[in-house]
Short mmCIF file of C-alpha atoms in Angstrom, two decimals:
data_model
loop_
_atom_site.label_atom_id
_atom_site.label_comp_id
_atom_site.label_asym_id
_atom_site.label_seq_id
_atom_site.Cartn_x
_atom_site.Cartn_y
_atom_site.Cartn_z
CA UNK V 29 0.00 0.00 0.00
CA UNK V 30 1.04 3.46 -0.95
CA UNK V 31 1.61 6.14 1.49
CA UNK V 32 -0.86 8.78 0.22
CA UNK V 33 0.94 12.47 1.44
CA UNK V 34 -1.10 16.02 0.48
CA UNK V 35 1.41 18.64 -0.36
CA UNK V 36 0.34 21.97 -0.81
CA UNK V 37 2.50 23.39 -3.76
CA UNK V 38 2.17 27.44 -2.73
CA UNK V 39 3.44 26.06 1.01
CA UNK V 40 4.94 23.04 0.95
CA UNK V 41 5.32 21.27 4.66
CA UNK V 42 8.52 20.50 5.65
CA UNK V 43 7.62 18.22 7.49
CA UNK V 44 5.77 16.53 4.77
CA UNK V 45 8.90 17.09 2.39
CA UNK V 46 11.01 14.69 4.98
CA UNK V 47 8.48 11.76 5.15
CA UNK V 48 8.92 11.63 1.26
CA UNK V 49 12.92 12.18 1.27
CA UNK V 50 13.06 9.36 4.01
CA UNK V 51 10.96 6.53 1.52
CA UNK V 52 13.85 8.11 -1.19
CA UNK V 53 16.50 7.38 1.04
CA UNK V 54 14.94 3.91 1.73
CA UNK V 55 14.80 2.91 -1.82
CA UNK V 56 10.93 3.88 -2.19
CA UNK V 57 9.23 5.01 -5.37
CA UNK V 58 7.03 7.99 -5.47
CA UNK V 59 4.50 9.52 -7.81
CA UNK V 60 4.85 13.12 -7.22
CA UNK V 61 3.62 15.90 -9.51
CA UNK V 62 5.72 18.35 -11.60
CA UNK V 63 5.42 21.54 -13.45
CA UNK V 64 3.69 19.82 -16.40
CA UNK V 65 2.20 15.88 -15.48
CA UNK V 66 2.35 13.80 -12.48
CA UNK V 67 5.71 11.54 -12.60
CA UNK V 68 7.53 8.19 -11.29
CA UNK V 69 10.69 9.59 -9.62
CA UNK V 70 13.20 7.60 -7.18
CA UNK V 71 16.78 8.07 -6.07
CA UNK V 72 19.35 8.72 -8.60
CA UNK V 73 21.48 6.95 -6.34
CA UNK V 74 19.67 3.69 -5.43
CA UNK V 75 20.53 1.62 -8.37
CA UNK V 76 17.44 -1.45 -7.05
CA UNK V 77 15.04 1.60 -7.23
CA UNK V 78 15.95 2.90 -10.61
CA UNK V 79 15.80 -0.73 -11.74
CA UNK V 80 11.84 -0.96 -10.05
CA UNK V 81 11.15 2.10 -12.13
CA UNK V 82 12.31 0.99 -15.36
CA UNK V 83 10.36 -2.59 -14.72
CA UNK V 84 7.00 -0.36 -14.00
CA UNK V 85 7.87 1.81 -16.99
CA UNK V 86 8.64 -2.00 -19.06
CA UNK V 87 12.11 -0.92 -20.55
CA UNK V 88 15.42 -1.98 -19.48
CA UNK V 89 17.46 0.29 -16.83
CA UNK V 90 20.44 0.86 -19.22
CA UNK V 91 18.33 2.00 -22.63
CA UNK V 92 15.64 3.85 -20.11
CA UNK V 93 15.40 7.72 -21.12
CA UNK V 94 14.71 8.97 -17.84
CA UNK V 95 15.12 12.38 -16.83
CA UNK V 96 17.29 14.05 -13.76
CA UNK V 97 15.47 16.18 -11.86
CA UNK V 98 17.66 18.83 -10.48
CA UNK V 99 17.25 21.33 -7.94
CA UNK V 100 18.71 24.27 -10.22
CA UNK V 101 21.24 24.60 -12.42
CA UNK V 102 24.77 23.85 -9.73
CA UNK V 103 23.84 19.81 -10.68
CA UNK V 104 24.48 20.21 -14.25
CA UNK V 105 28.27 19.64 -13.84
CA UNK V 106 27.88 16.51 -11.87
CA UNK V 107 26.59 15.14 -14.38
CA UNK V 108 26.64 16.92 -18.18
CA UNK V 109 29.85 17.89 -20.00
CA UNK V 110 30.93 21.60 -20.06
CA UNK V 111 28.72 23.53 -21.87
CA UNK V 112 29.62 26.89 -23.53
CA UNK V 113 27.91 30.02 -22.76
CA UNK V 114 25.00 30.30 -25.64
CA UNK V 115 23.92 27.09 -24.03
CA UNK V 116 24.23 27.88 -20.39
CA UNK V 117 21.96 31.04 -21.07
CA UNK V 118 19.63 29.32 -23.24
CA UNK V 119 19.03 27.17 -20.03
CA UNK V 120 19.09 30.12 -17.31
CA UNK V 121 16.51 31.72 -19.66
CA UNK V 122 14.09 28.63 -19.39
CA UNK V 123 14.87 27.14 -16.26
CA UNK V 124 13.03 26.53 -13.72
CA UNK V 125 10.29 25.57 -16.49
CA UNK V 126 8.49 22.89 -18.80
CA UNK V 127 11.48 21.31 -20.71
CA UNK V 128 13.67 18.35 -20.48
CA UNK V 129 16.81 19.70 -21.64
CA UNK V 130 19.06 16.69 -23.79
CA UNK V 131 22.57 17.58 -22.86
CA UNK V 132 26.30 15.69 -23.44
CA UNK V 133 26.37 13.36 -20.42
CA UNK V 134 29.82 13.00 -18.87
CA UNK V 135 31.37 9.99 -16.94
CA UNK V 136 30.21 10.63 -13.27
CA UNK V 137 26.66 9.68 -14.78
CA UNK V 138 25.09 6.37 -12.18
CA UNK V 139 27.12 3.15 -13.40
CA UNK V 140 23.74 1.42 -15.39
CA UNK V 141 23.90 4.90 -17.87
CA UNK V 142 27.86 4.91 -18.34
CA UNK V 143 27.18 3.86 -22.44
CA UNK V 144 24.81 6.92 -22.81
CA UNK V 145 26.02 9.50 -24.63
CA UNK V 146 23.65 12.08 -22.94
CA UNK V 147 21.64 12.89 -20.19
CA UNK V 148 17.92 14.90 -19.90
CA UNK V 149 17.82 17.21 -17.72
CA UNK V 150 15.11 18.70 -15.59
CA UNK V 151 14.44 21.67 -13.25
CA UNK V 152 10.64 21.60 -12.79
CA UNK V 153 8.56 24.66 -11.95
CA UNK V 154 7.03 23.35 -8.96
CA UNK V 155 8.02 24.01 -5.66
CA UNK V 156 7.04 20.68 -4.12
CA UNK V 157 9.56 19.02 -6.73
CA UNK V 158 11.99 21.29 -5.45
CA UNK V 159 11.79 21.09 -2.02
CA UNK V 160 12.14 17.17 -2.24
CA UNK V 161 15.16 17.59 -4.65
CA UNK V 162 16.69 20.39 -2.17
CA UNK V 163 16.03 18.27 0.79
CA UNK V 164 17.37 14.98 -0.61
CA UNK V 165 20.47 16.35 -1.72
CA UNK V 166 20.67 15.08 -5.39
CA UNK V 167 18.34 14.59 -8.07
CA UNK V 168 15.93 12.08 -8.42
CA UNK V 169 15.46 10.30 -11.77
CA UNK V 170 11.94 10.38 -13.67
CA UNK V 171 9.49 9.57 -15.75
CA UNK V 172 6.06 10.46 -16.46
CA UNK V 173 3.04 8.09 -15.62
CA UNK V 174 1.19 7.24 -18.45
CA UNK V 175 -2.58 6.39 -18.84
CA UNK V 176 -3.88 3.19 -21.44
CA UNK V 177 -6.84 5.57 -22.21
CA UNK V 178 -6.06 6.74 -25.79
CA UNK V 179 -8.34 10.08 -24.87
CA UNK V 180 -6.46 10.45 -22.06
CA UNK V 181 -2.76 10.40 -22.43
CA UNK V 182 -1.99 11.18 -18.82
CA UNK V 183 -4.29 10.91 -15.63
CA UNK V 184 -4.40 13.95 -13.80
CA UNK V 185 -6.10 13.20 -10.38
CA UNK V 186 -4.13 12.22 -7.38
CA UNK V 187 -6.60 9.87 -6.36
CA UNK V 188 -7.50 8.18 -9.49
CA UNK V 189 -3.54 7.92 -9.33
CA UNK V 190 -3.23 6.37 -5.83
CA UNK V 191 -6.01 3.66 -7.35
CA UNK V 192 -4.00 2.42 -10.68
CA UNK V 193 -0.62 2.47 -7.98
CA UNK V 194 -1.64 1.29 -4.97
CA UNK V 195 0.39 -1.56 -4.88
CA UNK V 196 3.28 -0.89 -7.30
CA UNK V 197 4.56 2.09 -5.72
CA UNK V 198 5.57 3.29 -2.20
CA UNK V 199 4.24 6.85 -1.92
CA UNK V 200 1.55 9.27 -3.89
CA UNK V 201 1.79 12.52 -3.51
CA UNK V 202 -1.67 14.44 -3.79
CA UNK V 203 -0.33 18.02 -4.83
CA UNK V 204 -3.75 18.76 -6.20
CA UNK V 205 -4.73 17.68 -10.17
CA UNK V 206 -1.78 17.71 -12.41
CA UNK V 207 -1.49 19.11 -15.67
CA UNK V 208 -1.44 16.91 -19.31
CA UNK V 209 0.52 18.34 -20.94
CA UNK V 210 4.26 16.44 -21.03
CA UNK V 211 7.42 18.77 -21.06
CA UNK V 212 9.08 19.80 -23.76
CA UNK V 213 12.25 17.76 -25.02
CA UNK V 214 15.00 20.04 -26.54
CA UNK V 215 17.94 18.59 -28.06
CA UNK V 216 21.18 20.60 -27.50
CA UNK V 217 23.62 18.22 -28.13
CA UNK V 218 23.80 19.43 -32.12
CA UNK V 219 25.06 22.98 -33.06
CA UNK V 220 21.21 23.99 -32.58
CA UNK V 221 18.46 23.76 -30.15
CA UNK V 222 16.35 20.64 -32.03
CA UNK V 223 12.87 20.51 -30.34
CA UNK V 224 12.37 16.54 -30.18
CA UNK V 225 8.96 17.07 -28.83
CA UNK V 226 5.96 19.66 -28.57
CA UNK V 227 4.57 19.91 -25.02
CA UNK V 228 4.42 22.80 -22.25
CA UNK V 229 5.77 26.12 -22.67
CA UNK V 230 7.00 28.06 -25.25
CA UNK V 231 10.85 27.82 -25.74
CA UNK V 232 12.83 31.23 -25.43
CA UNK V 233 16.12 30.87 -27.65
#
């Protein structure tokens, strides 16, 4: 049985924040919501977790595109190759915001991603999604849930979401109804910005 936690995005409890860090730090797998849908998100560091949310996803760990979720823009070095200055601004421009960034990936990325080439990156516009990241101390990998409804790509009430995950994760986070709308995925790996997908937000190059 999930743990099913309200979180108030304008105020988000601290106390609240620790309860969800602690099933982190224990391995756990949470459903929490972002600036765009609600998401799958564990440890970056637990390697057993990452694996449960690439089995719940059905892909293997090492070819999974999951994102990083990072607190603000300090994590990019631990994990992306330097970047030059067009680039960094691009991202200070857009960041916090509705985009998963596609960025050279360097060789501190977690041991089951050391053959990828690059690494999305994340900074979410939601302040419960940064007070976990904050709190936990690193970023947390993720991926959104999706729905089998073809109307509905992506379900966007907590509690509809507790219902389909009961059992298959360890924590929901009710942060009110989500959006469905994914984020969208910018490739700057190239010599240009190539958007890879359409979602949220309109890109300021």
């Amino acid at each position: 049985m999930a743990e099913f936690i309200k979180i108030y995005e304008e105020n988000p409890n601290p106390k609240e924040i620790k309860r969800v860090v602690k099933i982190l730090r224990d391995g756990g797998v949470i459903i929490y919501p972002s600036d765009t849908v609600y998401a799958l998100g564990c440890d970056i560091k637990n390697n057993r977790a990452m694996e449960r949310v690439a089995q719940l996803r059905g892909v293997k760990l090492e070819k999974a595109n999951f994102s990083f979720v990072c607190e603000d823009l300090s994590n990019l070095s631990d994990y992306v190759k330097q970047i030059d200055t067009p680039t960094f601004k691009l991202l200070k421009r857009n960041l916090p915001g509705p985009y998963t960034f596609i960025l050279p990936g360097n060789n501190n990325l977690p041991t089951v991603f050391k053959k990828k080439k690059e690494v999305g990156i994340r900074v979410p516009d939601n302040s419960i999604t940064h007070a976990i990241v904050q709190e936990l101390g690193n970023p947390i990998i993720s991926t959104s849930i999706k729905d089998e409804d073809e109307v509905i790509e992506y379900t966007t009430d907590p509690e509809l979401i507790l219902e389909k995950w009961d059992n298959l994760v360890d924590c929901v986070i009710d942060g009110g109804y989500g959006g469905n709308i994914p984020s969208t995925v910018i490739d700057l790996t190239g010599a240009e910005p190539v958007v890879i997908r359409e979602g949220k937000g309109s890109l300021e190059l």
